[in-house]
mmCIF file of N, CA and C in Angstrom:
data_model
loop_
_atom_site.group_PDB
_atom_site.id
_atom_site.type_symbol
_atom_site.label_atom_id
_atom_site.label_comp_id
_atom_site.label_asym_id
_atom_site.label_seq_id
_atom_site.Cartn_x
_atom_site.Cartn_y
_atom_site.Cartn_z
ATOM 1 N N MET A 1 -9.207 -54.225 -5.627
ATOM 2 C CA MET A 1 -9.367 -54.317 -4.187
ATOM 3 C C MET A 1 -7.976 -54.182 -3.554
ATOM 4 N N THR A 2 -7.947 -53.532 -2.421
ATOM 5 C CA THR A 2 -6.703 -53.301 -1.692
ATOM 6 C C THR A 2 -6.886 -53.732 -0.246
ATOM 7 N N ARG A 3 -5.829 -54.268 0.327
ATOM 8 C CA ARG A 3 -5.826 -54.593 1.757
ATOM 9 C C ARG A 3 -5.097 -53.466 2.479
ATOM 10 N N PHE A 4 -5.784 -52.863 3.454
ATOM 11 C CA PHE A 4 -5.229 -51.763 4.232
ATOM 12 C C PHE A 4 -4.880 -52.285 5.622
ATOM 13 N N TYR A 5 -3.649 -52.082 6.020
ATOM 14 C CA TYR A 5 -3.178 -52.501 7.340
ATOM 15 C C TYR A 5 -3.119 -51.267 8.240
ATOM 16 N N PHE A 6 -3.761 -51.372 9.389
ATOM 17 C CA PHE A 6 -3.816 -50.262 10.337
ATOM 18 C C PHE A 6 -3.259 -50.687 11.691
ATOM 19 N N ARG A 7 -2.778 -49.706 12.410
ATOM 20 C CA ARG A 7 -2.472 -49.843 13.841
ATOM 21 C C ARG A 7 -3.603 -49.104 14.538
ATOM 22 N N ILE A 8 -4.340 -49.824 15.407
ATOM 23 C CA ILE A 8 -5.511 -49.239 16.063
ATOM 24 C C ILE A 8 -5.254 -49.140 17.566
ATOM 25 N N TYR A 9 -5.551 -47.986 18.100
ATOM 26 C CA TYR A 9 -5.413 -47.739 19.537
ATOM 27 C C TYR A 9 -6.808 -47.495 20.093
ATOM 28 N N GLN A 10 -7.169 -48.246 21.141
ATOM 29 C CA GLN A 10 -8.509 -48.151 21.725
ATOM 30 C C GLN A 10 -8.435 -47.929 23.228
ATOM 31 N N ASN A 11 -9.357 -47.135 23.723
ATOM 32 C CA ASN A 11 -9.568 -46.965 25.163
ATOM 33 C C ASN A 11 -8.291 -46.706 25.949
ATOM 34 N N GLY A 12 -7.435 -45.827 25.442
ATOM 35 C CA GLY A 12 -6.227 -45.447 26.154
ATOM 36 C C GLY A 12 -5.092 -46.443 26.064
ATOM 37 N N ASP A 13 -5.244 -47.511 25.277
ATOM 38 C CA ASP A 13 -4.185 -48.507 25.103
ATOM 39 C C ASP A 13 -2.985 -47.848 24.428
ATOM 40 N N GLU A 14 -1.799 -47.968 25.029
ATOM 41 C CA GLU A 14 -0.605 -47.342 24.482
ATOM 42 C C GLU A 14 0.089 -48.209 23.438
ATOM 43 N N ASP A 15 -0.164 -49.524 23.440
ATOM 44 C CA ASP A 15 0.515 -50.432 22.514
ATOM 45 C C ASP A 15 -0.221 -50.556 21.185
ATOM 46 N N GLY A 16 -1.520 -50.636 21.209
ATOM 47 C CA GLY A 16 -2.310 -50.773 19.994
ATOM 48 C C GLY A 16 -2.247 -52.176 19.416
ATOM 49 N N ASP A 17 -3.046 -52.422 18.400
ATOM 50 C CA ASP A 17 -3.111 -53.709 17.726
ATOM 51 C C ASP A 17 -3.071 -53.479 16.222
ATOM 52 N N ASN A 18 -2.504 -54.442 15.490
ATOM 53 C CA ASN A 18 -2.504 -54.391 14.035
ATOM 54 C C ASN A 18 -3.738 -55.116 13.504
ATOM 55 N N ILE A 19 -4.417 -54.498 12.550
ATOM 56 C CA ILE A 19 -5.579 -55.106 11.915
ATOM 57 C C ILE A 19 -5.484 -54.854 10.420
ATOM 58 N N TRP A 20 -6.282 -55.577 9.627
ATOM 59 C CA TRP A 20 -6.355 -55.300 8.196
ATOM 60 C C TRP A 20 -7.797 -55.355 7.744
ATOM 61 N N VAL A 21 -8.057 -54.594 6.669
ATOM 62 C CA VAL A 21 -9.394 -54.488 6.089
ATOM 63 C C VAL A 21 -9.231 -54.457 4.569
ATOM 64 N N ASP A 22 -10.078 -55.197 3.854
ATOM 65 C CA ASP A 22 -10.110 -55.141 2.396
ATOM 66 C C ASP A 22 -11.155 -54.126 1.960
ATOM 67 N N ALA A 23 -10.761 -53.187 1.088
ATOM 68 C CA ALA A 23 -11.675 -52.157 0.611
ATOM 69 C C ALA A 23 -11.150 -51.590 -0.702
ATOM 70 N N MET A 24 -11.990 -50.796 -1.349
ATOM 71 C CA MET A 24 -11.596 -50.162 -2.611
ATOM 72 C C MET A 24 -10.755 -48.907 -2.375
ATOM 73 N N THR A 25 -11.058 -48.164 -1.287
ATOM 74 C CA THR A 25 -10.328 -46.930 -0.991
ATOM 75 C C THR A 25 -9.958 -46.885 0.492
ATOM 76 N N GLU A 26 -9.018 -46.010 0.817
ATOM 77 C CA GLU A 26 -8.632 -45.851 2.221
ATOM 78 C C GLU A 26 -9.802 -45.322 3.043
ATOM 79 N N SER A 27 -10.584 -44.444 2.458
ATOM 80 C CA SER A 27 -11.746 -43.897 3.153
ATOM 81 C C SER A 27 -12.731 -45.003 3.526
ATOM 82 N N GLU A 28 -13.016 -45.905 2.585
ATOM 83 C CA GLU A 28 -13.908 -47.033 2.866
ATOM 84 C C GLU A 28 -13.321 -47.928 3.952
ATOM 85 N N ALA A 29 -12.017 -48.144 3.904
ATOM 86 C CA ALA A 29 -11.359 -48.982 4.907
ATOM 87 C C ALA A 29 -11.495 -48.366 6.299
ATOM 88 N N ARG A 30 -11.264 -47.075 6.394
ATOM 89 C CA ARG A 30 -11.385 -46.392 7.689
ATOM 90 C C ARG A 30 -12.815 -46.467 8.216
ATOM 91 N N GLN A 31 -13.797 -46.287 7.329
ATOM 92 C CA GLN A 31 -15.192 -46.375 7.744
ATOM 93 C C GLN A 31 -15.513 -47.770 8.267
ATOM 94 N N GLU A 32 -14.997 -48.796 7.605
ATOM 95 C CA GLU A 32 -15.220 -50.176 8.040
ATOM 96 C C GLU A 32 -14.635 -50.409 9.432
ATOM 97 N N VAL A 33 -13.424 -49.934 9.651
ATOM 98 C CA VAL A 33 -12.776 -50.091 10.958
ATOM 99 C C VAL A 33 -13.583 -49.369 12.035
ATOM 100 N N GLU A 34 -13.994 -48.143 11.749
ATOM 101 C CA GLU A 34 -14.761 -47.378 12.734
ATOM 102 C C GLU A 34 -16.109 -48.021 13.026
ATOM 103 N N HIS A 35 -16.644 -48.748 12.075
ATOM 104 C CA HIS A 35 -17.919 -49.448 12.267
ATOM 105 C C HIS A 35 -17.731 -50.719 13.098
ATOM 106 N N GLU A 36 -16.615 -51.420 12.894
ATOM 107 C CA GLU A 36 -16.376 -52.716 13.542
ATOM 108 C C GLU A 36 -15.749 -52.611 14.935
ATOM 109 N N TYR A 37 -15.018 -51.557 15.192
ATOM 110 C CA TYR A 37 -14.306 -51.412 16.466
ATOM 111 C C TYR A 37 -14.829 -50.191 17.207
ATOM 112 N N TRP A 38 -14.880 -50.273 18.531
ATOM 113 C CA TRP A 38 -15.392 -49.168 19.340
ATOM 114 C C TRP A 38 -14.266 -48.598 20.193
ATOM 115 N N GLY A 39 -14.451 -47.372 20.641
ATOM 116 C CA GLY A 39 -13.486 -46.721 21.531
ATOM 117 C C GLY A 39 -12.154 -46.412 20.874
ATOM 118 N N ILE A 40 -12.169 -46.079 19.596
ATOM 119 C CA ILE A 40 -10.920 -45.814 18.879
ATOM 120 C C ILE A 40 -10.377 -44.449 19.295
ATOM 121 N N ASP A 41 -9.132 -44.461 19.785
ATOM 122 C CA ASP A 41 -8.442 -43.219 20.126
ATOM 123 C C ASP A 41 -7.628 -42.712 18.944
ATOM 124 N N ARG A 42 -7.003 -43.660 18.220
ATOM 125 C CA ARG A 42 -6.140 -43.294 17.099
ATOM 126 C C ARG A 42 -6.099 -44.448 16.114
ATOM 127 N N LEU A 43 -6.031 -44.128 14.840
ATOM 128 C CA LEU A 43 -6.001 -45.125 13.783
ATOM 129 C C LEU A 43 -4.919 -44.709 12.795
ATOM 130 N N GLU A 44 -3.863 -45.534 12.662
ATOM 131 C CA GLU A 44 -2.743 -45.197 11.790
ATOM 132 C C GLU A 44 -2.652 -46.203 10.651
ATOM 133 N N LEU A 45 -2.564 -45.714 9.435
ATOM 134 C CA LEU A 45 -2.353 -46.579 8.281
ATOM 135 C C LEU A 45 -0.892 -47.014 8.268
ATOM 136 N N ILE A 46 -0.649 -48.324 8.251
ATOM 137 C CA ILE A 46 0.710 -48.856 8.251
ATOM 138 C C ILE A 46 1.197 -49.101 6.830
ATOM 139 N N ARG A 47 0.373 -49.823 6.037
ATOM 140 C CA ARG A 47 0.752 -50.127 4.663
ATOM 141 C C ARG A 47 -0.463 -50.591 3.888
ATOM 142 N N THR A 48 -0.304 -50.705 2.580
ATOM 143 C CA THR A 48 -1.362 -51.218 1.723
ATOM 144 C C THR A 48 -0.805 -52.326 0.847
ATOM 145 N N GLN A 49 -1.696 -53.201 0.375
ATOM 146 C CA GLN A 49 -1.296 -54.297 -0.494
ATOM 147 C C GLN A 49 -2.407 -54.530 -1.520
ATOM 148 N N LYS A 50 -2.048 -54.449 -2.804
ATOM 149 C CA LYS A 50 -3.020 -54.730 -3.870
ATOM 150 C C LYS A 50 -3.330 -56.222 -3.868
ATOM 151 N N LEU A 51 -4.614 -56.550 -3.985
ATOM 152 C CA LEU A 51 -5.026 -57.959 -4.016
ATOM 153 C C LEU A 51 -5.313 -58.395 -5.443
#
């Protein structure tokens, strides 16, 4: 399992917020974020951490 840290920008927000998701792959992590958060303009992977 890996923890993926993202910077998420929503609804025209220029600052964005940092979030993390635990998943097996980056693709799964991105899908989880897109499912949990709405109005995503941009999603940037910041770093990963093995758990």
